[in-house]
Coordinates of C-alpha atoms in Angstrom, one line a residue:
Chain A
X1 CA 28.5 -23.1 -12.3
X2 CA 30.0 -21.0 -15.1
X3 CA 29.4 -17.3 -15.1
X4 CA 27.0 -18.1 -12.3
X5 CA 28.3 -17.3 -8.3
X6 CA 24.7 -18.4 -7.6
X7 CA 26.0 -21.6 -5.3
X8 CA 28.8 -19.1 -3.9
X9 CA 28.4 -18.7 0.3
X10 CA 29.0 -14.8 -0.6
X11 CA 26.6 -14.3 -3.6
X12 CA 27.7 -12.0 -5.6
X13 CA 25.4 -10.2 -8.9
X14 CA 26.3 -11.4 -12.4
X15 CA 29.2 -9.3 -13.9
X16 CA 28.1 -7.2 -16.7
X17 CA 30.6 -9.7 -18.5
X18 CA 28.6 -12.6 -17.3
X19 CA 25.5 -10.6 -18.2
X20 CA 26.8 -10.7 -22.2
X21 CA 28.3 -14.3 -22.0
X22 CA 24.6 -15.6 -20.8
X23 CA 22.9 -13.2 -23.4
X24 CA 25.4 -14.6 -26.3
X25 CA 24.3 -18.3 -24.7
X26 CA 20.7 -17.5 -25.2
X27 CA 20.6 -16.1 -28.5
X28 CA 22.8 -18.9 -30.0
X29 CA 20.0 -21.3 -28.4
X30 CA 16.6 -19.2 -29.5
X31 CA 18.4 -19.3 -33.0
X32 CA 18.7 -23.0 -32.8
X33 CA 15.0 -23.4 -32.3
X34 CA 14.1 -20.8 -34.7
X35 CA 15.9 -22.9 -37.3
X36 CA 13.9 -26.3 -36.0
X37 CA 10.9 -24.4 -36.6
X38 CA 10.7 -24.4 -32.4
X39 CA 8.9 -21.9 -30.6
X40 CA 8.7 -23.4 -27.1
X41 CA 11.9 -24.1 -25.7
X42 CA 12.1 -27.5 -24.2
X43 CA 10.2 -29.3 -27.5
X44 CA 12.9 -29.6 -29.6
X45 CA 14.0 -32.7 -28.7
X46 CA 17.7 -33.1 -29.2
X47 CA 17.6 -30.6 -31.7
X48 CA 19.3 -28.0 -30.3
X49 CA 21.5 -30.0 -27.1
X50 CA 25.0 -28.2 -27.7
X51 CA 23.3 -24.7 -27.1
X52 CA 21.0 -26.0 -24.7
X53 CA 23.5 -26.9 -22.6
X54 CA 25.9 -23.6 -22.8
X55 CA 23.2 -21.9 -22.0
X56 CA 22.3 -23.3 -19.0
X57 CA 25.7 -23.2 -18.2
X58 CA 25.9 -20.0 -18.6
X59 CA 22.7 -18.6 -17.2
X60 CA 20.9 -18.4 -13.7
X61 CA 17.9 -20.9 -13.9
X62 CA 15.7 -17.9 -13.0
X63 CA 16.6 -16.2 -15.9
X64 CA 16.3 -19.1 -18.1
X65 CA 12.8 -19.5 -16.9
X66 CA 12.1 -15.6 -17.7
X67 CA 13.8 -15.7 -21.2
X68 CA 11.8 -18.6 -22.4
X69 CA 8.3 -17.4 -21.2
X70 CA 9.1 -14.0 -22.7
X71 CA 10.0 -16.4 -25.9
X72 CA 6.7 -17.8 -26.3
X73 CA 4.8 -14.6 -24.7
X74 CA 6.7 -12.5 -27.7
X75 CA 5.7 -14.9 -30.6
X76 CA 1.8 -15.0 -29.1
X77 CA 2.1 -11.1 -28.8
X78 CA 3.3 -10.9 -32.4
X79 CA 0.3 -13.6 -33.7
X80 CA -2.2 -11.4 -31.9
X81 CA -0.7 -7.9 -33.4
X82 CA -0.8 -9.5 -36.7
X83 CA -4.4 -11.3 -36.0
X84 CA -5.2 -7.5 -35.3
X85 CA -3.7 -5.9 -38.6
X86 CA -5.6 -8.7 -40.7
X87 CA -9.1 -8.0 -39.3
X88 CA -8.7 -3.9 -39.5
X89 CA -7.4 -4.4 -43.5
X90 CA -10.5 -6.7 -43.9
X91 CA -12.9 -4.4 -42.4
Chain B
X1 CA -31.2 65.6 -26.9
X2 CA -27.7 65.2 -27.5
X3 CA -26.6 66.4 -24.1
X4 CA -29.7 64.4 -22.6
X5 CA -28.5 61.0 -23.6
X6 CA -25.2 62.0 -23.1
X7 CA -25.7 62.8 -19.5
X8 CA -28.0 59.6 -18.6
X9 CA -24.8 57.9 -20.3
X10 CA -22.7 59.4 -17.8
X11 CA -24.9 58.5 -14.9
X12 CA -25.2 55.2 -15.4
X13 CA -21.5 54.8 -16.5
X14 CA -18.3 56.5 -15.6
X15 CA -17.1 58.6 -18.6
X16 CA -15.8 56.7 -21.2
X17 CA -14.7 58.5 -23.8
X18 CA -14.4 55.9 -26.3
X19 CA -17.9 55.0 -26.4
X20 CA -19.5 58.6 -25.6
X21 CA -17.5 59.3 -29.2
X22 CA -19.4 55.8 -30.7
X23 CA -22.6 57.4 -29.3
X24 CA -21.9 60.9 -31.1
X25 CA -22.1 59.5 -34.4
X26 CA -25.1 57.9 -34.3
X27 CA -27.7 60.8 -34.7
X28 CA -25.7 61.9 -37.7
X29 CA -25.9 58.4 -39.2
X30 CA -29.5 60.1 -41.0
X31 CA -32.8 60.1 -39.5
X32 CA -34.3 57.6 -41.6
X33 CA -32.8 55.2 -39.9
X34 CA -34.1 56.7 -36.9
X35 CA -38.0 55.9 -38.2
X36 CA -36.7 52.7 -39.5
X37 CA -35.2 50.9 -36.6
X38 CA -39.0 52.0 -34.4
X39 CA -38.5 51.0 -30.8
X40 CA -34.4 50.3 -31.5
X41 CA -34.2 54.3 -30.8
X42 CA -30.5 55.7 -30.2
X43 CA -31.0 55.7 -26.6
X44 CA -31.7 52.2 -26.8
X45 CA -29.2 51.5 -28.3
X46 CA -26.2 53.7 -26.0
X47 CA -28.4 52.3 -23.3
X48 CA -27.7 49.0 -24.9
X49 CA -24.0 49.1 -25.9
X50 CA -23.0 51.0 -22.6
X51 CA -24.5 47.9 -21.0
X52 CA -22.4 45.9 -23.1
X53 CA -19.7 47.8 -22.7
X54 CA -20.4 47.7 -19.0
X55 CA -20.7 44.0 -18.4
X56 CA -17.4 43.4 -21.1
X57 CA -14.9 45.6 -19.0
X58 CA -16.5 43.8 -15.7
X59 CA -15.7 40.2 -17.1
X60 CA -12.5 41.2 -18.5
X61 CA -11.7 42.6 -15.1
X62 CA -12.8 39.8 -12.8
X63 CA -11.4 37.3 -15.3
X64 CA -7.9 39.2 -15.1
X65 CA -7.8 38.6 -11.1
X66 CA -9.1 35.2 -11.2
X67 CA -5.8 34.6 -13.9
X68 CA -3.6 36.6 -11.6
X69 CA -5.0 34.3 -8.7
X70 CA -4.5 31.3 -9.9
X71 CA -0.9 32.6 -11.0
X72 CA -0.2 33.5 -7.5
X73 CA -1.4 29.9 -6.4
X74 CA 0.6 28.4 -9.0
X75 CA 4.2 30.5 -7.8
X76 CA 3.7 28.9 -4.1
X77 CA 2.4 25.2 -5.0
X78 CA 3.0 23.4 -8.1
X79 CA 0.3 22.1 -9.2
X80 CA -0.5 18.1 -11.1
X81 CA 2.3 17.2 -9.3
X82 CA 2.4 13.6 -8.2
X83 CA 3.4 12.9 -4.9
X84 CA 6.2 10.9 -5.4
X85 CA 9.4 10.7 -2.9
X86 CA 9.8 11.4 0.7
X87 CA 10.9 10.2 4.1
X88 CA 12.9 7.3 4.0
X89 CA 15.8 5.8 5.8
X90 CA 18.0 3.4 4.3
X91 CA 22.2 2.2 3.7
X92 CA 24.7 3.1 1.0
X93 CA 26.4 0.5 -0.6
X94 CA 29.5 1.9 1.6
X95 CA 27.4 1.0 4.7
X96 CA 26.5 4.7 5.7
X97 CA 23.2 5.4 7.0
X98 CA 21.3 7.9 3.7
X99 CA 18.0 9.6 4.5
X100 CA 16.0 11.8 1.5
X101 CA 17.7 14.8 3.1
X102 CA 21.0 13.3 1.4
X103 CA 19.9 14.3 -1.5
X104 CA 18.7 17.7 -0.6
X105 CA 20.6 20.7 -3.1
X106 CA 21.1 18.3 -5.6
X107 CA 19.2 16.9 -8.7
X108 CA 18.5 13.2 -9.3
X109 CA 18.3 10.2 -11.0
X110 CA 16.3 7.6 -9.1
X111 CA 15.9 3.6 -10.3
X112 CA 14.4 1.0 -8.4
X113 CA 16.0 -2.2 -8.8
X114 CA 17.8 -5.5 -8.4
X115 CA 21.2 -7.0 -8.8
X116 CA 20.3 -10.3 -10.1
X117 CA 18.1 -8.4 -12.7
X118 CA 18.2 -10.3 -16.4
X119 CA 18.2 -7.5 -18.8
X120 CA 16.0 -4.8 -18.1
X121 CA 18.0 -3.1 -14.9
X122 CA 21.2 -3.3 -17.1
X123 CA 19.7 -1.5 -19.6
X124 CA 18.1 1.3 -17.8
X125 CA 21.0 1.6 -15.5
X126 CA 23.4 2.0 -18.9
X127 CA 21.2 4.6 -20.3
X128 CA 20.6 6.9 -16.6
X129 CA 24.5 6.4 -16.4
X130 CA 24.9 7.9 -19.7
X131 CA 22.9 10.7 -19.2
X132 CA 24.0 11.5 -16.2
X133 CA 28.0 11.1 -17.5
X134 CA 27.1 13.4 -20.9
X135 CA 25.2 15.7 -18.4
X136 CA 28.6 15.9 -15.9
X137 CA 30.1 18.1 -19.0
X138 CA 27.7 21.0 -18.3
X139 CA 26.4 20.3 -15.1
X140 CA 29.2 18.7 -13.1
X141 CA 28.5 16.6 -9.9
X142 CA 25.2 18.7 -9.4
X143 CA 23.1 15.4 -11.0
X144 CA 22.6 12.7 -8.5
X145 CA 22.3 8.9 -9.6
X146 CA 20.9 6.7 -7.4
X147 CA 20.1 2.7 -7.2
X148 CA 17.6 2.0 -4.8
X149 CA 17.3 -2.2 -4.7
X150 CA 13.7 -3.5 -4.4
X151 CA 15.6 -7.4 -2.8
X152 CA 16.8 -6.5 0.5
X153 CA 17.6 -10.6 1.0
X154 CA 20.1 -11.0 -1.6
X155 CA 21.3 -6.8 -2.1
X156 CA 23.8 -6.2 0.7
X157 CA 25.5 -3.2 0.6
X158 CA 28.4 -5.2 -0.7
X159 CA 26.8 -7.5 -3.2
X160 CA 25.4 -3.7 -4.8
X161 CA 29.1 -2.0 -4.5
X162 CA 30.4 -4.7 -6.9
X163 CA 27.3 -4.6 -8.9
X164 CA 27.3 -0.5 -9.6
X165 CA 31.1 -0.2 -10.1
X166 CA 30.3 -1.2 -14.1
X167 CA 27.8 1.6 -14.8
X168 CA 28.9 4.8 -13.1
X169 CA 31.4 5.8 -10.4
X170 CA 29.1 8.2 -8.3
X171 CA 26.2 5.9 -8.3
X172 CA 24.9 5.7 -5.0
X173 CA 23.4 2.2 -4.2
X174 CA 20.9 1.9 -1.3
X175 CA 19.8 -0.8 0.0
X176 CA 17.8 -1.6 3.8
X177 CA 15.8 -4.2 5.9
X178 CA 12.2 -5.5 4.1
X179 CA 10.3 -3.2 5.9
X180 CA 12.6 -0.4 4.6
X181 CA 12.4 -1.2 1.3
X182 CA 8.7 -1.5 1.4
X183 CA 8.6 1.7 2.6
X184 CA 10.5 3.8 0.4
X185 CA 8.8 2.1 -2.4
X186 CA 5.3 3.2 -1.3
X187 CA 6.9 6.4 -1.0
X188 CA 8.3 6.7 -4.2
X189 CA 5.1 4.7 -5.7
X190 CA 7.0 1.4 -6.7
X191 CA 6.0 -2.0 -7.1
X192 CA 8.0 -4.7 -6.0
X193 CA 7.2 -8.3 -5.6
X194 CA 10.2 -9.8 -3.6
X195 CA 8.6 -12.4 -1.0
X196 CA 9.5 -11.5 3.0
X197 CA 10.7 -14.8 3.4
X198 CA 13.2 -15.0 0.5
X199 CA 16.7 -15.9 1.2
X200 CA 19.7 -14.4 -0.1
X201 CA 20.4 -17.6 -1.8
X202 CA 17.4 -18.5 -3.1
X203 CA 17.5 -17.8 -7.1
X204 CA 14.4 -15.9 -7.9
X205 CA 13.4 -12.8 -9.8
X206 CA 11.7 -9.6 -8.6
X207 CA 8.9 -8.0 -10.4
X208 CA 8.6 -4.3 -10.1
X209 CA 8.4 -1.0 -12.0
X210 CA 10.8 -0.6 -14.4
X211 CA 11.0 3.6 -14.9
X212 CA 13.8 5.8 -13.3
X213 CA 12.6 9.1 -11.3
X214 CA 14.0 12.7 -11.9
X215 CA 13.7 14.8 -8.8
X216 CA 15.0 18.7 -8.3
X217 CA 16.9 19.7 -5.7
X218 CA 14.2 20.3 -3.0
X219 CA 13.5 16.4 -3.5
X220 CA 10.3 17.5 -5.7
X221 CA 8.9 14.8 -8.5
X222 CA 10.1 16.2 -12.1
X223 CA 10.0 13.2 -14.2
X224 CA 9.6 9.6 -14.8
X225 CA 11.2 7.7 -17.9
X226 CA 10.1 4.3 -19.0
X227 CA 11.8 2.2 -21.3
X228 CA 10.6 4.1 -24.4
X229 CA 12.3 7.2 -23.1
X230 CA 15.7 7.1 -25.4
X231 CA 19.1 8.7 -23.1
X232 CA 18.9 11.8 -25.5
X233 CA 15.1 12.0 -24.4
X234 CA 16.6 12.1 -20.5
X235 CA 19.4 14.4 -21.3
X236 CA 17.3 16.8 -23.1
X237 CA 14.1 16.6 -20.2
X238 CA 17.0 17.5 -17.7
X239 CA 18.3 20.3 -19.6
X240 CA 15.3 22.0 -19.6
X241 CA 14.2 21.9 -16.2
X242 CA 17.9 22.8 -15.1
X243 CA 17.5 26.1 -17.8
X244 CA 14.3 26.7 -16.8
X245 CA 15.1 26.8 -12.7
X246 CA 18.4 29.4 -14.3
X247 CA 15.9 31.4 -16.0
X248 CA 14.1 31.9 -12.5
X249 CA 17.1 32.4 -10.7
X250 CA 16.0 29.0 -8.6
X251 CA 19.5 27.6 -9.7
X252 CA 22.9 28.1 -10.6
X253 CA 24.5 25.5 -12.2

């Protein structure tokens, strides 16, 4: 399972070198989407498939789950900030 | 008249020369103003400001033992200080049995968290690792840090051994049953959300509070950093508590 001694009988934590090769896996894939104009990963289509699939390799299917909500909670958070500097310039 | 006033002064008040001189100049200061000011008639007014003068050296008195008081208070119990840390009883991640008392005469860096951790343990552990290596310089071994995992199922003394190994090499990793755990993190004032009846298979995260402790050597709360808290921020927070304990002779580093 890649990087990943998730299935292992012994788990054992990610290595800090595993850490970076999942990190590397993601942002490849999050930069994929950004350039499909994607902000929820999962509605691309087969847009981004090569990166999709290293990245899953690559990363613990916890984490995945964690980087892509904080993916969409990070754009809303950014929408709302921005919502926010509009109405005080406005006012 | 002089003497007159001068001596009801002196029995109302204990001598004090520096307003029985004020007094003195008044009945040279023309008697037209004596007419002028009617009832307001000098021994009003010494009446008046030896009252004042009374009443100011009595505040200024009781408030300089209420301030040496509360200074007194403050030497024996330090005050606004959270009560964070205490008992607890847990393993190191060489399988040795570590209480609170373990880290008794030394200062230290305490984070809560887990091995499986994304991002967010990495990075705090990387930035109390290099404070605690650019502090070794002045301070040798005398700073502690210490990994305390909030996911008993999965952290085994083991498991956290392999884990520490890539941030510092006198990080002690701790680790202990669920009810253990939960009870050094009430202790310490930690969140955690790891489920009793995970398994150490089971791929899941843990929620829980992200900030690294700072403790002094009689196990006291200094400190907490969050995330915004920069290594040079830790570095320069320890380095002042440390000089300030020197300066009071608490410590010798």
């Amino acid at each position: 399972m890649g990087w990943f001694g998730s299935n292992a009988p012994e788990p054992t934590a990610v290595s800090r070198e595993g850490r970076q090769h999942c990190w590397d896996r993601r942002d490849a894939y999050f930069a994929c989407l950004d350039n499909a104009h994607v902000l929820k990963p999962g509605d691309e289509g087969k847009a981004c498939a090569t990166e999709k699939a290293a990245y899953e390799k690559n990363c613990a299917k916890s984490w995945i789950e964690y980087f892509n909500k904080r993916r969409v909670l990070a754009e809303q958070q950014k929408g709302v900030l921005q919502q926010m500097k509009n109405q005080s310039s406005s006012s | 008249m002089q003497t007159a006033i001068s001596r009801g002064f002196r029995h109302t008040y204990p001598p004090h020369t520096r307003y029985s001189r004020t007094y003195s100049s008044i009945p040279s200061s023309s008697d037209r103003g004596k007419t002028a000011v009617g009832v307001f008639s000098p021994i009003a007014a010494a009446i008046f400001i030896a009252t004042g003068a009374g009443l100011f050296y009595y505040f200024n008195s009781e408030k300089e033992s209420l301030r040496k008081k509360k200074e007194e208070e403050l030497a024996t119990k330090a005050y606004g200080r959270p009560q964070v840390g205490g008992p607890f009883s847990l393993l190191t991640h060489e399988n040795k049995p570590f209480t609170e008392k373990d880290l008794l005469g030394k200062w230290s860096l305490i984070y809560f968290g887990f091995t499986n951790c994304p991002d967010i343990c990495p990075e705090e552990l990387d930035k109390m690792s290099g404070a605690v290596t650019a502090l070794e310089k002045q301070y040798g071994t005398a700073i502690q840090p210490v990994f305390i995992s909030v996911d008993p199922p999965r952290d085994t003394p083991a498991r956290i051994a392999a884990y520490l190994s890539e941030f510092h090499p006198r990080l002690i990793g701790l680790t202990g049953s669920y009810q253990d755990t939960k009870s050094v993190c009430k202790t310490y004032r930690v969140y955690f959300s790891t489920p009793p009846t995970a398994k150490a298979d089971d791929d899941y995260l843990v929620d829980h509070s992200i900030f690294f402790y700072f403790m002094d050597p009689n196990g006291q709360f200094v400190d907490a950093f969050g995330k915004d808290t920069s290594m040079e921020d830790v570095i320069t927070r320890v380095r002042k508590e440390i000089g300030e304990w020197e300066e009071d002779g608490k410590w010798k580093a």
